[in-house]
Short mmCIF file of C-alpha atoms and ligand atoms in Angstrom, two decimals:
data_model
loop_
_atom_site.label_atom_id
_atom_site.label_comp_id
_atom_site.label_asym_id
_atom_site.label_seq_id
_atom_site.Cartn_x
_atom_site.Cartn_y
_atom_site.Cartn_z
CA MET A 226 21.19 17.76 -15.45
CA ASP A 227 22.48 15.31 -12.83
CA TYR A 228 19.43 13.09 -13.39
CA GLU A 229 16.54 12.84 -15.81
CA VAL A 230 14.13 11.95 -13.00
CA ALA A 231 14.43 12.46 -9.23
CA ILE A 232 12.12 10.21 -7.18
CA ILE A 233 11.35 11.07 -3.57
CA GLY A 234 10.60 7.94 -1.51
CA GLY A 235 11.86 4.38 -1.95
CA GLY A 236 8.69 2.51 -0.92
CA PRO A 237 6.58 0.47 -3.39
CA ALA A 238 5.64 3.46 -5.60
CA GLY A 239 9.12 5.02 -5.76
CA SER A 240 11.05 1.77 -6.19
CA SER A 241 8.70 0.47 -8.86
CA ALA A 242 8.93 3.74 -10.82
CA GLY A 243 12.72 3.73 -10.35
CA TYR A 244 12.93 0.18 -11.64
CA TRP A 245 10.82 0.87 -14.76
CA LEU A 246 12.64 4.11 -15.62
CA ALA A 247 16.10 2.58 -15.14
CA GLN A 248 15.04 -0.48 -17.13
CA ALA A 249 14.11 1.85 -20.01
CA GLY A 250 17.61 3.36 -19.87
CA HIS A 251 16.82 6.61 -18.04
CA LYS A 252 19.08 8.26 -15.50
CA VAL A 253 17.10 8.20 -12.29
CA ALA A 254 17.80 8.84 -8.60
CA ILE A 255 15.67 7.59 -5.70
CA PHE A 256 15.90 9.42 -2.36
CA GLU A 257 14.91 7.32 0.67
CA LYS A 258 15.16 8.83 4.13
CA LYS A 259 15.54 5.46 5.89
CA ALA A 260 18.22 2.76 5.49
CA PHE A 261 16.97 -0.56 4.12
CA PRO A 262 15.90 -2.92 5.51
CA ARG A 263 13.47 -0.80 7.51
CA GLN A 264 10.14 -1.39 9.27
CA LYS A 265 7.02 0.03 7.64
CA THR A 266 3.64 -0.17 9.36
CA CYS A 267 1.55 -2.48 7.17
CA GLY A 268 -0.55 -5.66 7.20
CA ASP A 269 2.06 -7.21 4.85
CA GLY A 270 -0.67 -8.77 2.69
CA LEU A 271 -0.02 -9.10 -1.05
CA THR A 272 -3.10 -9.86 -3.14
CA PRO A 273 -2.95 -11.30 -6.69
CA ARG A 274 -2.83 -7.70 -8.03
CA ALA A 275 0.30 -6.97 -5.97
CA THR A 276 1.99 -10.27 -6.91
CA TYR A 277 1.19 -9.53 -10.58
CA TRP A 278 3.22 -6.30 -10.41
CA LEU A 279 6.10 -8.05 -8.67
CA ARG A 280 6.04 -10.71 -11.43
CA GLN A 281 6.08 -7.93 -14.05
CA MET A 282 9.25 -6.58 -12.44
CA GLY A 283 10.87 -10.03 -12.64
CA LEU A 284 10.65 -10.76 -8.91
CA GLU A 285 8.53 -13.92 -9.02
CA GLN A 286 11.36 -16.25 -7.92
CA ASP A 287 12.16 -13.98 -4.96
CA LEU A 288 8.60 -14.33 -3.72
CA HIS A 289 8.80 -18.11 -3.50
CA LYS A 290 10.67 -18.06 -0.19
CA TYR A 291 7.80 -16.18 1.48
CA HIS A 292 4.46 -17.36 2.81
CA PHE A 293 1.98 -18.33 0.13
CA TYR A 294 -1.76 -18.22 0.91
CA LYS A 295 -4.70 -19.25 -1.23
CA GLY A 296 -7.48 -16.93 -0.18
CA LEU A 297 -9.56 -15.28 2.51
CA ARG A 298 -11.29 -16.72 5.54
CA SER A 299 -13.98 -14.29 6.66
CA TYR A 300 -15.81 -14.19 10.01
CA GLY A 301 -18.96 -12.24 10.79
CA PHE A 302 -22.28 -12.65 12.56
CA GLY A 303 -21.28 -16.06 13.94
CA ARG A 304 -20.44 -17.45 10.50
CA CYS A 305 -17.19 -18.35 8.77
CA LEU A 306 -16.53 -18.55 5.02
CA GLU A 307 -13.35 -19.72 3.30
CA MET A 308 -12.93 -18.32 -0.22
CA GLU A 309 -10.02 -19.02 -2.56
CA TRP A 310 -8.79 -16.16 -4.76
CA PRO A 311 -10.66 -16.20 -8.08
CA ASP A 312 -8.52 -17.36 -10.99
CA HIS A 313 -8.16 -14.01 -12.75
CA PRO A 314 -6.84 -14.24 -16.35
CA LEU A 315 -4.30 -11.44 -15.84
CA TYR A 316 -3.58 -11.31 -12.12
CA GLY A 317 -3.77 -15.04 -11.34
CA ASN A 318 -4.82 -16.42 -7.97
CA ILE A 319 -1.69 -16.23 -5.83
CA GLY A 320 -1.26 -14.25 -2.66
CA TYR A 321 1.77 -13.89 -0.38
CA THR A 322 2.49 -12.29 2.94
CA VAL A 323 5.88 -10.58 3.05
CA THR A 324 6.97 -8.15 5.75
CA ARG A 325 7.69 -4.68 4.41
CA TYR A 326 11.08 -5.04 6.10
CA ASP A 327 11.95 -7.60 3.40
CA LEU A 328 9.68 -6.53 0.55
CA ASP A 329 10.72 -2.88 0.24
CA GLN A 330 14.42 -3.71 0.40
CA MET A 331 13.90 -6.36 -2.31
CA VAL A 332 12.24 -3.95 -4.75
CA ALA A 333 14.58 -1.02 -3.99
CA ASN A 334 17.63 -3.25 -4.58
CA HIS A 335 16.04 -4.46 -7.79
CA ALA A 336 15.65 -0.86 -9.01
CA GLU A 337 19.29 -0.23 -8.10
CA LYS A 338 20.41 -3.35 -10.01
CA ALA A 339 18.46 -2.09 -13.03
CA GLY A 340 20.59 1.08 -12.92
CA ALA A 341 18.80 3.54 -10.59
CA THR A 342 20.92 5.49 -8.10
CA LEU A 343 19.56 4.83 -4.61
CA PHE A 344 20.37 7.44 -1.96
CA THR A 345 19.42 5.76 1.33
CA SER A 346 19.33 7.50 4.73
CA THR A 347 18.77 10.61 2.63
CA GLU A 348 15.78 12.88 3.10
CA ALA A 349 14.65 15.24 0.36
CA THR A 350 14.06 18.45 2.30
CA LYS A 351 13.04 20.92 -0.42
CA VAL A 352 12.37 21.13 -4.13
CA ASP A 353 12.89 24.19 -6.34
CA ILE A 354 10.92 23.92 -9.53
CA SER A 355 11.49 26.13 -12.56
CA ARG A 356 10.16 25.97 -16.13
CA ASP A 357 13.13 23.95 -17.48
CA GLY A 358 14.07 21.73 -14.60
CA LEU A 359 14.28 21.43 -10.87
CA GLU A 360 16.60 21.04 -7.93
CA VAL A 361 16.16 18.61 -5.06
CA TYR A 362 17.81 19.59 -1.77
CA ALA A 363 18.66 16.60 0.40
CA HIS A 364 20.15 15.77 3.76
CA SER A 365 22.09 12.54 4.11
CA LYS A 366 22.65 10.76 7.42
CA SER A 367 24.51 7.98 5.68
CA GLN A 368 27.92 6.84 6.90
CA GLY A 369 28.67 5.88 3.32
CA ASP A 370 28.24 2.15 3.93
CA PHE A 371 25.41 1.75 1.40
CA LYS A 372 26.08 1.63 -2.30
CA GLY A 373 24.81 4.80 -3.96
CA SER A 374 24.59 6.73 -0.69
CA ALA A 375 25.89 10.22 -0.43
CA SER A 376 28.22 10.92 2.44
CA GLN A 377 26.78 12.70 5.47
CA GLY A 378 25.49 16.24 5.05
CA ASP A 379 23.47 18.50 2.77
CA PHE A 380 23.63 18.35 -0.99
CA LYS A 381 21.48 19.06 -4.02
CA VAL A 382 20.91 17.45 -7.39
CA SER A 383 19.27 18.81 -10.50
CA ALA A 384 16.76 16.85 -12.56
CA ARG A 385 14.45 17.32 -15.52
CA TYR A 386 11.41 15.77 -13.82
CA LEU A 387 10.26 14.94 -10.29
CA LEU A 388 8.17 12.04 -8.99
CA VAL A 389 6.84 12.31 -5.43
CA CYS A 390 6.29 8.93 -3.67
CA GLU A 391 6.65 9.94 -0.01
CA GLY A 392 3.73 7.87 1.29
CA ALA A 393 0.81 9.10 3.39
CA ASN A 394 2.72 12.00 4.99
CA SER A 395 3.89 13.85 1.91
CA ARG A 396 5.69 17.04 2.91
CA ILE A 397 7.14 17.76 -0.53
CA GLY A 398 3.75 16.94 -2.06
CA ARG A 399 2.10 19.54 0.17
CA SER A 400 4.75 22.09 -0.82
CA LEU A 401 3.69 21.49 -4.45
CA GLY A 402 0.09 22.29 -3.54
CA VAL A 403 -1.28 18.75 -3.12
CA THR A 404 -4.29 18.73 -0.76
CA ARG A 405 -6.84 16.15 0.37
CA ASN A 406 -10.51 16.43 -0.51
CA ARG A 407 -11.98 16.10 2.99
CA GLN A 408 -15.38 15.08 1.65
CA TRP A 409 -13.78 11.83 0.53
CA PRO A 410 -12.82 8.93 2.77
CA GLN A 411 -9.60 8.33 4.62
CA GLY A 412 -8.94 5.19 6.67
CA MET A 413 -6.90 4.54 9.80
CA ALA A 414 -5.19 1.25 10.66
CA ILE A 415 -2.96 -0.20 13.38
CA ARG A 416 -1.02 -3.45 13.60
CA SER A 417 1.72 -5.48 15.24
CA TYR A 418 3.21 -9.00 15.19
CA TRP A 419 2.57 -11.84 17.61
CA GLU A 420 3.98 -15.36 17.77
CA SER A 421 1.42 -18.05 16.97
CA PRO A 422 1.56 -21.82 16.33
CA ARG A 423 -0.89 -21.11 13.47
CA HIS A 424 1.64 -18.87 11.67
CA ASP A 425 1.67 -20.95 8.48
CA GLU A 426 -2.05 -21.22 7.72
CA PRO A 427 -2.93 -21.02 4.00
CA TRP A 428 -5.61 -18.32 4.54
CA ILE A 429 -5.51 -14.69 5.53
CA GLU A 430 -8.33 -13.98 7.96
CA SER A 431 -10.70 -11.02 8.23
CA HIS A 432 -13.31 -10.29 10.92
CA LEU A 433 -16.12 -8.11 9.68
CA ASP A 434 -18.06 -7.43 12.87
CA ILE A 435 -15.77 -4.92 14.54
CA ARG A 436 -17.66 -3.00 17.23
CA ASP A 437 -17.00 0.00 19.46
CA SER A 438 -17.52 0.06 23.26
CA ASN A 439 -21.29 0.66 22.70
CA HIS A 440 -21.41 -2.48 20.52
CA THR A 441 -22.11 -0.40 17.40
CA LEU A 442 -20.87 -2.09 14.24
CA LEU A 443 -17.99 -0.10 12.70
CA PRO A 444 -17.05 0.26 9.01
CA GLY A 445 -13.79 -1.66 8.94
CA TYR A 446 -12.31 -5.02 9.74
CA GLY A 447 -9.85 -6.85 11.93
CA TRP A 448 -7.23 -9.06 10.29
CA ILE A 449 -4.85 -11.88 11.07
CA PHE A 450 -2.28 -12.40 8.31
CA PRO A 451 0.00 -15.43 8.89
CA LEU A 452 3.63 -14.79 7.93
CA GLY A 453 4.92 -18.37 7.96
CA ASP A 454 7.95 -17.39 10.08
CA GLY A 455 6.46 -18.08 13.53
CA ARG A 456 4.57 -14.78 13.56
CA VAL A 457 1.17 -13.43 12.52
CA ASN A 458 0.40 -9.81 11.63
CA ILE A 459 -2.71 -8.69 13.53
CA GLY A 460 -4.43 -5.37 13.03
CA VAL A 461 -7.62 -3.38 12.62
CA GLY A 462 -8.50 -0.89 9.91
CA LEU A 463 -11.36 1.58 10.02
CA LEU A 464 -13.10 4.09 7.81
CA ASP A 465 -13.94 6.25 10.78
CA ASN A 466 -11.53 8.73 12.32
CA LYS A 467 -13.44 9.09 15.60
CA THR A 468 -12.69 5.66 17.08
CA ASN A 469 -9.53 4.97 19.06
CA THR A 470 -7.81 2.27 16.99
CA SER A 471 -5.49 1.17 19.86
CA LYS A 472 -8.48 0.33 22.08
CA LEU A 473 -10.18 -1.37 19.16
CA LEU A 474 -7.09 -3.49 18.52
CA ASP A 475 -7.03 -4.49 22.21
CA ALA A 476 -10.69 -5.58 22.00
CA PHE A 477 -10.00 -7.51 18.79
CA LEU A 478 -7.00 -9.26 20.34
CA GLU A 479 -9.13 -10.40 23.30
CA LYS A 480 -11.58 -11.90 20.86
CA ILE A 481 -9.10 -13.91 18.77
CA ALA A 482 -6.34 -14.68 21.32
CA ASP A 483 -7.51 -18.19 22.18
CA SER A 484 -8.11 -19.45 18.68
CA TRP A 485 -4.73 -18.10 17.43
CA GLN A 486 -3.01 -19.08 20.70
CA ILE A 487 -1.28 -15.74 21.12
CA ASP A 488 -0.15 -13.99 24.27
CA ILE A 489 -1.75 -10.60 23.76
CA ASN A 490 0.61 -9.04 26.32
CA ALA A 491 3.68 -10.09 24.37
CA PRO A 492 3.63 -8.49 20.90
CA CYS A 493 6.94 -8.86 19.03
CA THR A 494 6.97 -5.05 18.65
CA ALA A 495 4.70 -2.30 20.00
CA PRO A 496 1.64 -1.75 17.75
CA THR A 497 1.97 1.13 15.30
CA GLY A 498 -0.63 2.74 13.09
CA GLY A 499 -1.04 5.03 10.13
CA ARG A 500 -3.41 6.76 7.74
CA LEU A 501 -4.82 5.22 4.58
CA PRO A 502 -5.26 7.95 1.93
CA MET A 503 -7.71 6.39 -0.51
CA GLY A 504 -9.95 6.73 -3.54
CA PHE A 505 -7.86 9.41 -5.33
CA SER A 506 -8.64 11.84 -2.54
CA LEU A 507 -5.51 13.94 -3.19
CA SER A 508 -4.93 16.43 -5.98
CA PRO A 509 -3.32 17.75 -8.11
CA ILE A 510 -1.24 14.66 -8.95
CA SER A 511 0.59 16.18 -11.90
CA GLY A 512 2.23 19.46 -12.88
CA HIS A 513 4.27 20.60 -15.84
CA ASN A 514 7.37 18.77 -14.58
CA PHE A 515 6.23 16.60 -11.67
CA LEU A 516 3.96 13.63 -10.93
CA ILE A 517 2.71 12.10 -7.67
CA ALA A 518 2.19 8.34 -7.13
CA GLY A 519 1.17 5.84 -4.42
CA ASP A 520 -0.17 6.98 -1.05
CA SER A 521 1.02 10.54 -1.73
CA ALA A 522 -1.62 10.58 -4.49
CA GLY A 523 -4.29 8.85 -2.33
CA THR A 524 -4.30 5.66 -4.40
CA ILE A 525 -5.35 3.10 -1.74
CA ASN A 526 -8.36 0.98 -2.72
CA PRO A 527 -11.36 2.31 -0.68
CA PHE A 528 -13.03 -1.10 -0.70
CA ASN A 529 -10.35 -2.99 1.23
CA GLY A 530 -7.51 -0.65 2.29
CA GLU A 531 -5.02 -2.33 -0.04
CA GLY A 532 -2.28 0.05 -1.18
CA ILE A 533 0.84 -1.87 -2.24
CA ALA A 534 -0.54 -3.05 -5.61
CA TYR A 535 -1.73 0.47 -6.44
CA ALA A 536 1.59 1.98 -5.43
CA TYR A 537 3.35 -0.43 -7.84
CA GLU A 538 0.75 0.26 -10.53
CA THR A 539 0.83 4.07 -10.25
CA GLY A 540 4.64 3.97 -10.01
CA ALA A 541 4.76 1.99 -13.27
CA LEU A 542 2.29 4.31 -14.97
CA ALA A 543 4.18 7.41 -13.80
CA ALA A 544 7.41 5.85 -15.13
CA LYS A 545 5.75 5.29 -18.49
CA CYS A 546 4.56 8.91 -18.74
CA LEU A 547 7.90 10.32 -17.54
CA GLY A 548 9.72 8.09 -20.06
CA ASN A 549 7.47 9.38 -22.84
CA ALA A 550 8.12 12.96 -21.73
CA LEU A 551 11.91 12.35 -21.82
CA ASP A 552 11.65 10.67 -25.21
CA GLY A 553 10.31 13.89 -26.72
CA GLY A 554 6.67 14.05 -25.55
CA GLY A 555 7.43 16.79 -22.99
CA ALA A 556 4.81 18.14 -20.60
CA ALA A 557 1.93 16.75 -22.68
CA SER A 558 3.06 13.22 -21.72
CA LEU A 559 2.82 14.12 -18.03
CA ALA A 560 -0.72 15.40 -18.56
CA ARG A 561 -1.62 11.89 -19.83
CA TYR A 562 -0.82 10.41 -16.38
CA GLU A 563 -4.01 11.61 -14.72
CA GLU A 564 -6.05 10.62 -17.75
CA GLU A 565 -4.64 7.09 -17.85
CA LEU A 566 -5.03 6.68 -14.10
CA ASN A 567 -8.67 7.65 -14.44
CA ASN A 568 -9.14 5.26 -17.35
CA ASN A 569 -7.68 2.40 -15.30
CA LEU A 570 -9.17 3.07 -11.88
CA GLY A 571 -11.38 6.18 -11.96
CA ARG A 572 -14.79 4.53 -12.15
CA TYR A 573 -13.86 1.77 -9.71
CA TYR A 574 -12.64 4.32 -7.14
CA LYS A 575 -15.74 6.46 -7.65
CA VAL A 576 -17.92 3.47 -6.78
CA GLY A 577 -15.53 2.75 -3.90
CA ARG A 578 -16.09 6.23 -2.47
CA LEU A 579 -19.87 5.76 -2.70
CA PHE A 580 -19.52 2.34 -1.05
CA VAL A 581 -17.60 3.90 1.84
CA ARG A 582 -20.25 6.58 2.26
CA ALA A 583 -23.02 3.94 2.26
CA ILE A 584 -21.40 1.63 4.82
CA GLY A 585 -20.77 4.64 7.05
CA GLN A 586 -24.50 4.22 7.92
CA PRO A 587 -24.65 1.47 10.58
CA ILE A 588 -27.95 0.09 9.25
CA VAL A 589 -26.57 -0.33 5.71
CA LEU A 590 -23.40 -1.91 7.03
CA HIS A 591 -25.30 -4.29 9.30
CA THR A 592 -27.65 -5.37 6.50
CA CYS A 593 -24.84 -5.89 3.95
CA VAL A 594 -22.58 -7.92 6.24
CA SER A 595 -25.34 -10.05 7.75
CA ILE A 596 -26.84 -10.90 4.35
CA GLY A 597 -23.45 -11.46 2.73
CA MET A 598 -22.21 -13.81 5.44
CA ARG A 599 -25.19 -16.10 4.83
CA SER A 600 -24.19 -16.81 1.23
CA LYS A 601 -20.80 -18.01 0.00
CA PRO A 602 -21.59 -17.25 -3.70
CA ILE A 603 -22.52 -13.65 -2.78
CA MET A 604 -19.41 -13.23 -0.64
CA LYS A 605 -17.19 -14.64 -3.40
CA GLN A 606 -18.51 -11.94 -5.74
CA VAL A 607 -18.05 -9.31 -3.02
CA MET A 608 -14.47 -10.49 -2.53
CA LYS A 609 -13.81 -10.18 -6.29
CA VAL A 610 -15.12 -6.61 -6.31
CA MET A 611 -13.34 -5.57 -3.12
CA ALA A 612 -9.97 -6.89 -4.30
CA ASN A 613 -10.54 -5.39 -7.78
CA LEU A 614 -10.32 -8.81 -9.45
CA MET A 615 -13.47 -8.63 -11.58
C1 FAD B 69 -1.59 -0.43 9.44
C2 FAD B 69 -1.55 -0.50 7.92
C3 FAD B 69 -1.75 -1.74 7.32
C4 FAD B 69 -1.72 -1.84 5.91
N1 FAD B 69 -1.85 -3.09 5.35
C5 FAD B 69 -1.73 -3.23 4.01
C6 FAD B 69 -1.75 -4.54 3.43
O1 FAD B 69 -1.81 -5.57 4.12
N2 FAD B 69 -1.66 -4.63 2.08
C7 FAD B 69 -1.56 -3.53 1.28
O2 FAD B 69 -1.52 -3.67 0.04
N3 FAD B 69 -1.50 -2.27 1.82
C8 FAD B 69 -1.56 -2.10 3.16
N4 FAD B 69 -1.45 -0.84 3.71
C9 FAD B 69 -1.24 0.31 2.81
C10 FAD B 69 0.23 0.34 2.32
O3 FAD B 69 1.09 0.28 3.43
C11 FAD B 69 0.50 1.62 1.50
O4 FAD B 69 -0.54 1.83 0.58
C12 FAD B 69 1.85 1.52 0.75
O5 FAD B 69 2.91 1.44 1.65
C13 FAD B 69 2.03 2.74 -0.17
O6 FAD B 69 3.31 2.72 -0.76
P1 FAD B 69 4.05 4.12 -1.11
O7 FAD B 69 5.29 3.77 -1.83
O8 FAD B 69 3.09 5.05 -1.73
O9 FAD B 69 4.40 4.76 0.31
P2 FAD B 69 5.29 4.20 1.50
O10 FAD B 69 5.26 2.74 1.56
O11 FAD B 69 4.85 4.95 2.72
O12 FAD B 69 6.76 4.63 1.12
C14 FAD B 69 7.17 5.98 1.16
C15 FAD B 69 8.67 6.01 1.40
O13 FAD B 69 9.13 7.35 1.24
C16 FAD B 69 10.07 7.65 2.25
N5 FAD B 69 10.04 9.11 2.39
C17 FAD B 69 9.02 9.90 2.81
N6 FAD B 69 9.33 11.20 2.73
C18 FAD B 69 10.60 11.25 2.23
C19 FAD B 69 11.47 12.32 1.91
N7 FAD B 69 11.12 13.61 2.05
N8 FAD B 69 12.71 12.02 1.45
C20 FAD B 69 13.11 10.73 1.27
N9 FAD B 69 12.30 9.67 1.57
C21 FAD B 69 11.06 9.93 2.02
C22 FAD B 69 9.59 6.86 3.45
O14 FAD B 69 10.65 6.61 4.35
C23 FAD B 69 9.07 5.58 2.79
O15 FAD B 69 10.06 4.59 2.70
C24 FAD B 69 -1.49 -0.69 5.11
C25 FAD B 69 -1.29 0.55 5.72
C26 FAD B 69 -1.31 0.65 7.11
C27 FAD B 69 -1.07 1.98 7.77
#
């Protein structure tokens, strides 16, 4: 075997799994089709759960140079509430905003330093799986200027196990039979960056009364996440695939432009959007010699659209199960992955799916938000539940 584990995708799920496997002494390769640093459409918000996983990987010091924020400022129905993160015994109460341009390079480099081979500018194009192992076919666009990169062209590697972490558009995952349960929710979100004199505020901001052109309240929210570098990340996320998110973002920008002193016609980059596969809506996420983690497994939190923490968490859990399999546990260790994921998050995500279904009814949504915004103690509890910090 060239490698014990081949990981497809060098985002949060793939790099975290690569780090944990390399740290445990396993021979692991990560295939990433882009060259780092690279843009990734995201709100760039790290909650205490995400910062916990970065601390676990030994990256706490690296976070200090980025923008720290203490909690959430929420607007809705003419009211505003400021709520600090609860002081959770495990996760703590610290949040950061870090662009994915910086964050994903940081974690991928960390995995490489731990001993993982990182093939950047290298797309995995096909996987051949047999009973005893597998082969990953890849195409490299690299000029050879990145450490660990293959030179330009097609090549293949063999591996004992495969971990798919391709993100929301998982081509290899689909080729392994992974499909989405369409009865379950999927979100859509869009964002860009604008310059603002309020770029270093200590709160991330959410606006809960997002409405369509008929003034109907929509299940979702608009956000402004200050980055501390002169820019703010502004976006909207929705649990409804019928609404045009670009138009919704334009309407949201009109609403907040004055208070954030932004020129809505001058985004730093054109807005880009993407899908939010959530609530374990994809399956199967394991086979006799492969596992799926992060967005490719639909692990985004249905309550708030947060995915980075869960990509780190499922990457770490997949690494643990793959490590156990390599240490003699075989396929039975891979079967434990789904079980452990369900133990950790299954019930929470089940409630999350029901929550999404309930707030899909405008009357339920209206009642919940209007009552919640009248009471800070209620909203603080809601925030704890939505960020999975109970
Ligand atoms: C607009 C928007 C805003 C969001 N805001 C937030 C937020 O503020 N906070 C938060 O926690 N989450 C947020 N999310 C969700 C978050 O971005 C994802 O949950 C997270 O990126 C998932 O990580 P991942 O590693 O599973 O996938 P990704 O981050 O998508 O990484 C997958 C990687 O795999 C690579 N890849 C794909 N296919 C191949 C292949 N065949 N070969 C080689 N490489 C491949 C890709 O280039 C990519 O680098 C947001 C999402 C969107 C769309």
